[in-house]
CSV table of C-alpha atoms and ligand atoms in Angstrom, one decimal:
chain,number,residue,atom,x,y,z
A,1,UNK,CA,-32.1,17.3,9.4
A,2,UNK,CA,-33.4,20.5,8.8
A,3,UNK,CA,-31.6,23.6,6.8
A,4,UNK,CA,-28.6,23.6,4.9
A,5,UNK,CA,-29.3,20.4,3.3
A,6,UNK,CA,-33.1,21.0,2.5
A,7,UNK,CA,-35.6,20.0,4.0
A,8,UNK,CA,-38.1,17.8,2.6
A,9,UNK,CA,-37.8,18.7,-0.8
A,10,UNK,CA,-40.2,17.6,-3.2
A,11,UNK,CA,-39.9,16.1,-6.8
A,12,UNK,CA,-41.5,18.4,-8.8
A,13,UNK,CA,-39.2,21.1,-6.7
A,14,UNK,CA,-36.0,18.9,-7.7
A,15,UNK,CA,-36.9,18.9,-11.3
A,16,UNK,CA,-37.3,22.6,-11.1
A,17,UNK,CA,-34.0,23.1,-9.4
A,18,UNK,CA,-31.6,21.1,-12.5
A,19,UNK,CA,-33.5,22.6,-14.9
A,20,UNK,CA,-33.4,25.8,-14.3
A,21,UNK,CA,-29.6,26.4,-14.8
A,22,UNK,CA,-29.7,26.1,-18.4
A,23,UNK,CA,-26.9,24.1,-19.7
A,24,UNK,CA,-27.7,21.2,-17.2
A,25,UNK,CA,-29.3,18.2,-19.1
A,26,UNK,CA,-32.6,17.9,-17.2
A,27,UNK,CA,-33.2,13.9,-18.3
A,28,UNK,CA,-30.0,12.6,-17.4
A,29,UNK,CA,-30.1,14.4,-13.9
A,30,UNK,CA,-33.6,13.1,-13.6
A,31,UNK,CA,-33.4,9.8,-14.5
A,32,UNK,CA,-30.5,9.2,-12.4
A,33,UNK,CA,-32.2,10.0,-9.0
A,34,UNK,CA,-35.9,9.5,-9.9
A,35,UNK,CA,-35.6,5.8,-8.8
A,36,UNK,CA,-34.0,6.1,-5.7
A,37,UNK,CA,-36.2,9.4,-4.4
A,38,UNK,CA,-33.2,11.4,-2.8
A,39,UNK,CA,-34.7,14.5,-4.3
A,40,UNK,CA,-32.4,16.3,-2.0
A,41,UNK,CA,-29.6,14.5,-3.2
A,42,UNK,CA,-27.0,17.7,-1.9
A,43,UNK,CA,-24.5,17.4,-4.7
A,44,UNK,CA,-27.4,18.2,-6.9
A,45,UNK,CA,-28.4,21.5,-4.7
A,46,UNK,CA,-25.0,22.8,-4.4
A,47,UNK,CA,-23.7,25.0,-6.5
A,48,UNK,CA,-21.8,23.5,-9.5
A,49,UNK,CA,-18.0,24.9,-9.2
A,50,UNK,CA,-17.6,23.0,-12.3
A,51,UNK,CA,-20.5,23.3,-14.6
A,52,UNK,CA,-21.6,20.7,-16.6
A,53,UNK,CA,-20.3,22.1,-20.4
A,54,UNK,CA,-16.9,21.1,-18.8
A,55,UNK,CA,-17.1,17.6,-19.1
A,56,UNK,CA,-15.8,16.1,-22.3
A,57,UNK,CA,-18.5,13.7,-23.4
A,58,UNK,CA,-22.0,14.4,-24.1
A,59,UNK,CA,-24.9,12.6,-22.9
A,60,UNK,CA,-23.7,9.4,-24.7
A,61,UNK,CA,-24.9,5.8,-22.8
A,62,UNK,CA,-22.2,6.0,-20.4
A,63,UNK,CA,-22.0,8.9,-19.5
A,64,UNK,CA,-26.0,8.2,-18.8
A,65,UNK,CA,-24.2,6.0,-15.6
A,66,UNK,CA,-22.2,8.6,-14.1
A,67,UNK,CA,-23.3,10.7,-11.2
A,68,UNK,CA,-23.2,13.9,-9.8
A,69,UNK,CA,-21.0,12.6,-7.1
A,70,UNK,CA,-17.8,12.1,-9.7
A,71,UNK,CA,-18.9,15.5,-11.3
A,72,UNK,CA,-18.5,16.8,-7.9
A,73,UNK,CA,-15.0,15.4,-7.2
A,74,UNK,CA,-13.4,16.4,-10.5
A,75,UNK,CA,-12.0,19.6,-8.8
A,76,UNK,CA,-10.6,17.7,-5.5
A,77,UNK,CA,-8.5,15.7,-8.2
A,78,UNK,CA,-7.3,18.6,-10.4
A,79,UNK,CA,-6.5,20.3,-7.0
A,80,UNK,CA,-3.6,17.3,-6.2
A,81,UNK,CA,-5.3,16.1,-3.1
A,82,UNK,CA,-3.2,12.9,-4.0
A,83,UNK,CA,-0.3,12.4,-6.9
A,84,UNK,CA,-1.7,9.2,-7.9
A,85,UNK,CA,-5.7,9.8,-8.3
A,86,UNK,CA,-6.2,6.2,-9.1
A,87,UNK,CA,-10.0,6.4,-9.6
A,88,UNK,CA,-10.6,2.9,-10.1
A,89,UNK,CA,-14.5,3.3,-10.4
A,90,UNK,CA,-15.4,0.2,-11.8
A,91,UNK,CA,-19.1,0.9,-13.5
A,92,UNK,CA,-20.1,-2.3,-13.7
A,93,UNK,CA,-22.9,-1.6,-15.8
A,94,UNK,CA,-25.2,-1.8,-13.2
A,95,UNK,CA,-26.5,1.6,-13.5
A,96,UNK,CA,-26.7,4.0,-11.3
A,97,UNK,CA,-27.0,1.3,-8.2
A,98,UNK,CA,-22.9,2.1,-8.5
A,99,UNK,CA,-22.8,5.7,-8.1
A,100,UNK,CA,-25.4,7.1,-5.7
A,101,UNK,CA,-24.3,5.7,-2.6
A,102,UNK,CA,-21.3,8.3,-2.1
A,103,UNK,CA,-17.5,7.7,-2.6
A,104,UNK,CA,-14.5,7.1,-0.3
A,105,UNK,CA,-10.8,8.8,-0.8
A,106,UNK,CA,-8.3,6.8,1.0
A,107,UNK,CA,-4.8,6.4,0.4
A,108,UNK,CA,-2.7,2.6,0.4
A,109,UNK,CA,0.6,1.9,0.8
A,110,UNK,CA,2.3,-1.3,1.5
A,111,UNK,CA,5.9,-1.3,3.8
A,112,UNK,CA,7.3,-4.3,2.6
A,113,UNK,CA,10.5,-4.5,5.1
A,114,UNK,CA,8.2,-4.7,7.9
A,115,UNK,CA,5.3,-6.6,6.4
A,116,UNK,CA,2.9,-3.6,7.2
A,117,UNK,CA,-0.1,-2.5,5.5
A,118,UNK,CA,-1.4,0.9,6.0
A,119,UNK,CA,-4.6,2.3,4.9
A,120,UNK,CA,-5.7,5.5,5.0
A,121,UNK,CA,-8.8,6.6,5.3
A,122,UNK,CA,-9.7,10.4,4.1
A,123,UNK,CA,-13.1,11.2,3.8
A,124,UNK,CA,-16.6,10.2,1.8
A,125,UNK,CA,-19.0,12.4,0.1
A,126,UNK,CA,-22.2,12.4,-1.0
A,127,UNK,CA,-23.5,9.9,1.3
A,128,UNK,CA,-26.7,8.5,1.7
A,129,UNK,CA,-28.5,8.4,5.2
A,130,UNK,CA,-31.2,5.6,6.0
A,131,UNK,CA,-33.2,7.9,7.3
A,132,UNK,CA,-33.4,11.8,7.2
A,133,UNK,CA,-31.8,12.7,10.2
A,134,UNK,CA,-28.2,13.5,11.4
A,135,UNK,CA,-26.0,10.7,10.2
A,136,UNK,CA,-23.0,9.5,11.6
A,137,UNK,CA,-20.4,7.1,10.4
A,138,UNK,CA,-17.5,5.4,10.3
A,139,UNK,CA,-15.1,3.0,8.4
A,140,UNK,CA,-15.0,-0.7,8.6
A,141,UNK,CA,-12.0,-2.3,6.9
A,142,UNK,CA,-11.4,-6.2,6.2
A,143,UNK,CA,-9.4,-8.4,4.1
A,144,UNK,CA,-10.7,-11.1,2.0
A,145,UNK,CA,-10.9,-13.8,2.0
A,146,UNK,CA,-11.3,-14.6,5.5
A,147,UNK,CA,-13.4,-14.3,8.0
A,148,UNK,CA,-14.4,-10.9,9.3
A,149,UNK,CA,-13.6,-10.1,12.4
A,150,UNK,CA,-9.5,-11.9,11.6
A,151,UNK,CA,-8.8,-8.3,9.7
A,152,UNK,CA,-11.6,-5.7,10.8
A,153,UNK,CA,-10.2,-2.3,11.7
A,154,UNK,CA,-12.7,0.7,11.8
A,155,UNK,CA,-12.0,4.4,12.3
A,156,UNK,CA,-13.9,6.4,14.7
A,157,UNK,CA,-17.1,7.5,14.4
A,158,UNK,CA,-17.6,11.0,12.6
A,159,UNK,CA,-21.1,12.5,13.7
A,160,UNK,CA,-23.6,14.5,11.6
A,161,UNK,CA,-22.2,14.6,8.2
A,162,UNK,CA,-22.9,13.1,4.9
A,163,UNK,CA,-19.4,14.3,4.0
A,164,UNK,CA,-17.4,12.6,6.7
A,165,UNK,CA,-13.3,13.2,7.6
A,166,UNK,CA,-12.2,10.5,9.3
A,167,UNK,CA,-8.0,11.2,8.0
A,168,UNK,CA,-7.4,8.2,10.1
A,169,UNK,CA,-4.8,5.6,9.3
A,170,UNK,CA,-5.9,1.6,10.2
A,171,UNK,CA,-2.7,-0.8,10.1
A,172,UNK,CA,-2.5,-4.4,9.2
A,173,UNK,CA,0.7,-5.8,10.7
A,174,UNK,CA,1.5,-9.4,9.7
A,175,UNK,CA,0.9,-8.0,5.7
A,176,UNK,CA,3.3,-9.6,3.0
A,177,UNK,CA,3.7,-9.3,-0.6
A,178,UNK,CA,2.5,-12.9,-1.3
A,179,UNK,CA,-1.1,-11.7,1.0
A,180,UNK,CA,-1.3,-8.3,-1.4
A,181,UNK,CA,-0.8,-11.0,-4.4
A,182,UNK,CA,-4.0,-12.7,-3.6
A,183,UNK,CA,-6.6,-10.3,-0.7
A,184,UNK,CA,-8.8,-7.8,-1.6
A,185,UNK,CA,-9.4,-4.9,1.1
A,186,UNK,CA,-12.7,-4.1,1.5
A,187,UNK,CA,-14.2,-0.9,3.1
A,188,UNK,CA,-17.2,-0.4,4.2
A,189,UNK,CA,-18.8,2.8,5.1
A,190,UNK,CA,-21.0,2.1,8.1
A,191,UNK,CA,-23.9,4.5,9.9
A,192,UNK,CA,-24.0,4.4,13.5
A,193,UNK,CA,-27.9,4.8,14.2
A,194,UNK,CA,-29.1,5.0,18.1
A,195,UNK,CA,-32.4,3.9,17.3
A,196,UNK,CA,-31.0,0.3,15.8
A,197,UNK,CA,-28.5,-1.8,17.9
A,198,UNK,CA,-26.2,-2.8,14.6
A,199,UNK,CA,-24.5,0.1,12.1
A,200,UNK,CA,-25.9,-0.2,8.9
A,201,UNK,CA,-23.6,-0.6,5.9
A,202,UNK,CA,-24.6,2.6,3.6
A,203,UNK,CA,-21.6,1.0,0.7
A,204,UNK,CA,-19.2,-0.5,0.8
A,205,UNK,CA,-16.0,-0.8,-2.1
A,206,UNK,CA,-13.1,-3.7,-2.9
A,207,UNK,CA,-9.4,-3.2,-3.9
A,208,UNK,CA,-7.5,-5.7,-5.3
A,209,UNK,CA,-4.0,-5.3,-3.6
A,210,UNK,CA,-2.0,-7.3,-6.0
A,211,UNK,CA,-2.5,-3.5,-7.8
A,212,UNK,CA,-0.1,-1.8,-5.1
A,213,UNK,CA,3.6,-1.3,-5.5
A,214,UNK,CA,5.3,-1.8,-2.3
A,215,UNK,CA,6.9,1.1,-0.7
A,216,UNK,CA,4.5,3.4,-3.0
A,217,UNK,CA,2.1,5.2,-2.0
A,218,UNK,CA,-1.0,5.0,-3.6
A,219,UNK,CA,-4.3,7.2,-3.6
A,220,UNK,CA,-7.4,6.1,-4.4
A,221,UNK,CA,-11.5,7.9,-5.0
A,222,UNK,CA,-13.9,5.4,-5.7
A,223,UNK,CA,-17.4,5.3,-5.6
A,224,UNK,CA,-19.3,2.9,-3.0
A,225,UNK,CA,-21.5,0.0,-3.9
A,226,UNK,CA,-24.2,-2.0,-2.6
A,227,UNK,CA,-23.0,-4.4,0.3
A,228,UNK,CA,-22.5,-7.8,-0.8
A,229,UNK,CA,-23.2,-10.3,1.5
A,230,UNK,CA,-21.8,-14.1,0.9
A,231,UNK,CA,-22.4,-17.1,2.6
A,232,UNK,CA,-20.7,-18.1,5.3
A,233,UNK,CA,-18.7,-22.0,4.7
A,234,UNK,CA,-19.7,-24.5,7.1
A,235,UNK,CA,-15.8,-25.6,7.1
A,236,UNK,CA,-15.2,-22.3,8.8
A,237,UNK,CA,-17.7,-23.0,11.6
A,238,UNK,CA,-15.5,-22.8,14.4
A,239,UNK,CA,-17.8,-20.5,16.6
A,240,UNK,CA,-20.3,-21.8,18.2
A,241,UNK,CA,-23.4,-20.1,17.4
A,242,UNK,CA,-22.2,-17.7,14.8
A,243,UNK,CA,-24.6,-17.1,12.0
A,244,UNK,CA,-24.7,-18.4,8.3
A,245,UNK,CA,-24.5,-15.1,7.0
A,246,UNK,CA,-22.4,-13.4,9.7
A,247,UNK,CA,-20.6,-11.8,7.1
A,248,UNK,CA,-17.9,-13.0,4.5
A,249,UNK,CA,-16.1,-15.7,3.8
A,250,UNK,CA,-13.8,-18.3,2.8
A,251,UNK,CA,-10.3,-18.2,3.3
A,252,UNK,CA,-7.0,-19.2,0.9
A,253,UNK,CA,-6.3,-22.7,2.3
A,254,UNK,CA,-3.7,-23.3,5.4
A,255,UNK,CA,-4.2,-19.3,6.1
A,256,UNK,CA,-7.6,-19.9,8.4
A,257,UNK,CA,-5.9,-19.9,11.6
A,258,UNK,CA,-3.8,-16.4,11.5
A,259,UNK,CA,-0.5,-15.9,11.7
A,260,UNK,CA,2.1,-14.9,14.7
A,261,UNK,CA,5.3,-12.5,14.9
A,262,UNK,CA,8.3,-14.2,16.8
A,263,UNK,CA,12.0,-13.1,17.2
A,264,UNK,CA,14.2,-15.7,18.0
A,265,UNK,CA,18.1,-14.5,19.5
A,266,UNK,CA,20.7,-16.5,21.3
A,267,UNK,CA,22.1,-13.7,23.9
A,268,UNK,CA,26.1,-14.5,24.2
A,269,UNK,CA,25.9,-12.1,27.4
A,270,UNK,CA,22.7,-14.2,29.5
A,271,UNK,CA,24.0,-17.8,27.7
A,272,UNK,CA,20.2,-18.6,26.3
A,273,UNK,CA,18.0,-18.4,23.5
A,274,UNK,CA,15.5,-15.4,23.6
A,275,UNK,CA,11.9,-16.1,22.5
A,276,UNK,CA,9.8,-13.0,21.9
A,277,UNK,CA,6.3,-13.7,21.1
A,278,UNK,CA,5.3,-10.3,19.7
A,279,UNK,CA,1.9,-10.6,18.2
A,280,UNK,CA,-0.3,-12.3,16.0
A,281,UNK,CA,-2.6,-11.7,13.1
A,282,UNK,CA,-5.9,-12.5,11.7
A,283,UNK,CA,-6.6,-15.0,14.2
A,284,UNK,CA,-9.6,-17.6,13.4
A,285,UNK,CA,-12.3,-16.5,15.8
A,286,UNK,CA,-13.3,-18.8,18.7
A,287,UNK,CA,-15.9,-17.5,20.8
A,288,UNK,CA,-19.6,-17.1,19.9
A,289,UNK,CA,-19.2,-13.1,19.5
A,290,UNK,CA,-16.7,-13.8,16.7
A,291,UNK,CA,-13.6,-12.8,18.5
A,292,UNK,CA,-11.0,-15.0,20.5
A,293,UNK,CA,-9.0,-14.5,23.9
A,294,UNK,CA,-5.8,-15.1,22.5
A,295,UNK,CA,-2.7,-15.9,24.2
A,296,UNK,CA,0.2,-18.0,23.4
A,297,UNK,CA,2.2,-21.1,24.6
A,298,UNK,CA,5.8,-22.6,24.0
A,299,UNK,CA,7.5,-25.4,24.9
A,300,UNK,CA,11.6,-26.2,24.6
A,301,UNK,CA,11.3,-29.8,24.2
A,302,UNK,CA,13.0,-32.3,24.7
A,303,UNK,CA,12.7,-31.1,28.1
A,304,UNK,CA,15.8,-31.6,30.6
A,305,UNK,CA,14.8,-30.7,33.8
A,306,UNK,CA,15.2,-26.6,33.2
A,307,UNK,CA,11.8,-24.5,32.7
A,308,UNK,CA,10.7,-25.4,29.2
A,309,UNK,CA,7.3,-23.9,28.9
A,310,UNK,CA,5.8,-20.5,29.2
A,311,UNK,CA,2.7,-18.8,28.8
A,312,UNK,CA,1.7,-15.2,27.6
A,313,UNK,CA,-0.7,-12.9,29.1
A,314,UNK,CA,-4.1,-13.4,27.8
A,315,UNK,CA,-6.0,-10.8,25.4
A,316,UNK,CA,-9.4,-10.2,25.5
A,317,UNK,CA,-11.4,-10.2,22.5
A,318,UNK,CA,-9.3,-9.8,19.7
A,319,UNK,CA,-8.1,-11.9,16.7
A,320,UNK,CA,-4.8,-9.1,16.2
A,321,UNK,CA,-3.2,-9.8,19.9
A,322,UNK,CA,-0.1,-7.8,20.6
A,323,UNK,CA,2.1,-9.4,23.2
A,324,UNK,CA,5.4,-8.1,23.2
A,325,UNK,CA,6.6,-10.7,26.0
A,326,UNK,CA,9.9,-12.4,26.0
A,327,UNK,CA,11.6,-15.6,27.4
A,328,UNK,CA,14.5,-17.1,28.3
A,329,UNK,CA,16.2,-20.7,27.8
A,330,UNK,CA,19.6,-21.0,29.5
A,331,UNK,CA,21.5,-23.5,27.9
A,332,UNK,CA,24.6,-23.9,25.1
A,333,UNK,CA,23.9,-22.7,21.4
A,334,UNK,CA,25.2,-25.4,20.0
A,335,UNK,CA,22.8,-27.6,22.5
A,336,UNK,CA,19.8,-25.4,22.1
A,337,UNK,CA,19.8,-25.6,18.0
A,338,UNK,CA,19.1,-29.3,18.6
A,339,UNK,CA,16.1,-29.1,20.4
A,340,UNK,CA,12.5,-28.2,18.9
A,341,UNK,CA,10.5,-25.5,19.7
A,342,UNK,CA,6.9,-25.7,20.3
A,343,UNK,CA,4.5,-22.3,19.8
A,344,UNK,CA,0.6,-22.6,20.3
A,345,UNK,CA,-1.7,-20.4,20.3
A,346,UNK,CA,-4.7,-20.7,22.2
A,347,UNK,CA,-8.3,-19.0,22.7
A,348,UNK,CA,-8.5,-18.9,26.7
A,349,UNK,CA,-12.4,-19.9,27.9
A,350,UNK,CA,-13.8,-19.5,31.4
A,351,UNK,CA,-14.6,-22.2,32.7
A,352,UNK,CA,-14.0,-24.7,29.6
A,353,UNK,CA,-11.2,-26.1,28.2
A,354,UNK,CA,-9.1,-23.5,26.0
A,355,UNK,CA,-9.4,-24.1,22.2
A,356,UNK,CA,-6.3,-24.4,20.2
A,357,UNK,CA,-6.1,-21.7,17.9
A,358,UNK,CA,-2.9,-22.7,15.4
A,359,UNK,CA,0.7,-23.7,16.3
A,360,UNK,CA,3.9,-24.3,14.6
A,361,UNK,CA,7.3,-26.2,15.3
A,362,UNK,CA,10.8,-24.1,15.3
A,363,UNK,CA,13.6,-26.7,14.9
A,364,UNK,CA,16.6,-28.1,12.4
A,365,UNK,CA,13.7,-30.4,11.0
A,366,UNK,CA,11.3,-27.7,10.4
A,367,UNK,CA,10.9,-26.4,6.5
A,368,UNK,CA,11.2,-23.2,4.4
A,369,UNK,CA,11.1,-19.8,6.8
A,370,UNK,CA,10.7,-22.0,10.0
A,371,UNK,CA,14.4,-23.8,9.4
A,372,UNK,CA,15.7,-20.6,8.6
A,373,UNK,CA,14.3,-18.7,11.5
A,374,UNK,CA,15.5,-21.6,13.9
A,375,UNK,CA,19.2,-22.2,12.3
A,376,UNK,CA,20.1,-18.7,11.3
A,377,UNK,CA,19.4,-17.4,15.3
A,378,UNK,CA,21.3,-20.6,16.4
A,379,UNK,CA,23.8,-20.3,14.1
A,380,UNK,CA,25.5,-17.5,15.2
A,381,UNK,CA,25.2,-15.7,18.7
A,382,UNK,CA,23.4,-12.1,19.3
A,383,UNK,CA,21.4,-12.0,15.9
A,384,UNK,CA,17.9,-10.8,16.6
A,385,UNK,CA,15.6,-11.9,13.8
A,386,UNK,CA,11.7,-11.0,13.5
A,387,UNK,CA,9.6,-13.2,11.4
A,388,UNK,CA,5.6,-14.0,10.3
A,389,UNK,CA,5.2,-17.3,10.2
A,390,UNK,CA,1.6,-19.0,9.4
A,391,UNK,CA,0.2,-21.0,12.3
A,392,UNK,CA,-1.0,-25.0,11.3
A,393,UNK,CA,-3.6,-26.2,12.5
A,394,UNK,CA,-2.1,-30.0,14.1
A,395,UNK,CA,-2.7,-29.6,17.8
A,396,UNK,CA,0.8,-29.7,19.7
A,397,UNK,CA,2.2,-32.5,21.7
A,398,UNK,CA,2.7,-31.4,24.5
A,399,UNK,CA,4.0,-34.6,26.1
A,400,UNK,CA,7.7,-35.2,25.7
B,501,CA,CA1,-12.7,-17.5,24.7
């Protein structure tokens, strides 16, 4: 890219440039960016609004590890771009690897009534391109463990600047307390490149979530890090042909298959139980590309001559289906709260057999938030109640 943000500018030119204003501390700047030649580095060739003799410390070790990138936000955080500035830069130690990739603001908060996550994602400075050139990125969000694709959200794609807005909000539905106790959100900052087929990761950064307070909103600036890649385990081999190193990782035990949003209500008015399948959540993937064609079945069993099973629509690619479809069993309360109900959830294949996904039983034999789901809806008539429940992974009988 030519112009405002130099062209190619050389070393010697560099040197002369953080020199020259006086007060600046010409090693430090230097041996910050001298191994990573990104002489044009542009928070260095901007104009300081804060100059250096500002900051607190002088050019002690640590401060040897900080980079003109959190220099340059200082001002955004006195300015109250957030309430809670929670810079959790971690510096590692491992030098300036930590700091000269850029940093992401992006704002957290966690609705714990209805088990949402939302993630905001602001902006990023200072990034890094691959090559000189336009750049143009966007956000990639996962939580781990798990496997990839079960929680990836991305923004759009902002084009040509190395200080992207995206102000874009990506939503994990399905999220509870108990999943912010033990998953880490990842973001990744990604650059879209028409010359290679795959987006480059240009940082990436991990949040704890067992740091939020529900119903709080929480702001964050941290600086990105080197992607970290981990390999794949073969217990989680469910795709055919997906790579070793596809991308991350192992999952918390019994949570590999997903989850899946039902409301259960007995209508007084109709004289049947209503089953709404409404969506599921950080499905295991299926298909070869990493994705599944999700859709769901259930089954009223024992079955006594009336319709007892049903089907959803099938979605396309996704591991986050949303269904929204509802069905009907005619039949007494009192009757119905005997029976059990079957839910499966199933990755539909052309051709080939469908691969069971996860399932789960609804009945007075069921355990913990299955029983109460099942009893409390057929306890009492017209009570709609919503509830996540995590799908198993022993394949349904069907037969009855
Ligand atoms: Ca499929």
């Amino acid at each position: 890219m030519a112009g405002a943000r130099g062209e190619k500018v050389t070393m010697q030119e560099h040197m002369a440039i953080n020199v020259s204003p006086g007060p600046i501390r010409p090693i430090r700047q230097i041996s910050d960016y001298f191994p990573h030649f990104y002489p044009f580095a542009p928070a260095l060739l901007r104009p300081r609004p804060a100059p250096l003799p500002a900051l607190p410390n002088g050019p002690a070790p640590e401060t040897a590890l900080s980079s003109p990138v959190e220099e340059a936000q200082t001002p955004t955080a006195k300015a109250g771009v957030s309430q809670l500035p929670q810079c959790l830069e971690e510096q590692d130690g491992d030098s300036d690897e930590t700091t000269a990739l850029g940093s992401l603001e992006f704002t957290l908060l966690l609705d714990q009534q209805n088990c949402v996550l939302h993630c905001t994602i602001h902006r990023a400075k200072g990034l890094k391109p691959l090559d000189s050139g336009s750049i143009d990125t966007f956000v990639k969000a996962n939580l781990l463990p798990g496997t990839s694709k079960a929680s990836q959200l991305r923004t759009r794609t902002v084009r040509g600047s190395r200080g992207p807005r995206w102000d874009e909000t990506l939503t994990y539905h399905g999220f509870t307390c108990q999943d912010a106790g033990r998953k880490t959100l990842r973001l990744c900052v990604c650059e879209e490149s028409r010359l290679r087929r795959r987006a480059e990761p240009l940082g990436e950064l991990r949040v704890p979530l067992k740091k939020l307070v529900p119903n709080l909103t929480r702001s964050f600036n941290i600086c990105l890090e080197k992607r970290r890649l981990t390999k794949r385990p073969s217990s989680l081999d469910t795709a055919r042909g997906m790579s070793l190193y596809e991308e991350e990782v192992v999952e918390a035990a019994g949570e590999e298959r997903g989850r899946i949003l039902l409301s259960l209500c007995y209508s007084s008015q109709r004289g049947g139980l209503l089953v709404g399948v409404l969506r599921c959540a950080h499905l295991a993937p299926m298909d070869a590309n990493g994705y599944s064609d999700p859709f769901v079945r259930i089954f009223l069993r024992p079955n006594t001559g009336k319709k007892s099973k049903y089907k959803t629509t099938v979605r396309k690619k996704t591991l986050n289906p949303e269904f929204n479809e509802e069905f009907f069993y005619a039949g007494q309360r009192e009757e119905l709260a005997q029976k059990t109900l079957l839910v499966s959830v199933w990755d539909y294949d052309l051709g080939t057999a469908d691969d069971f996904i996860g399932g789960l039983q609804l009945s007075i034999n069921a355990t913990g938030e299955k029983l109460r789901h099942w009893s409390e809806c057929l306890a009492r008539s017209d009570r709609r109640l919503e509830l996540w429940h995590p799908l198993d992974g022993a394949p349904p009988q069907l037969g009855d």
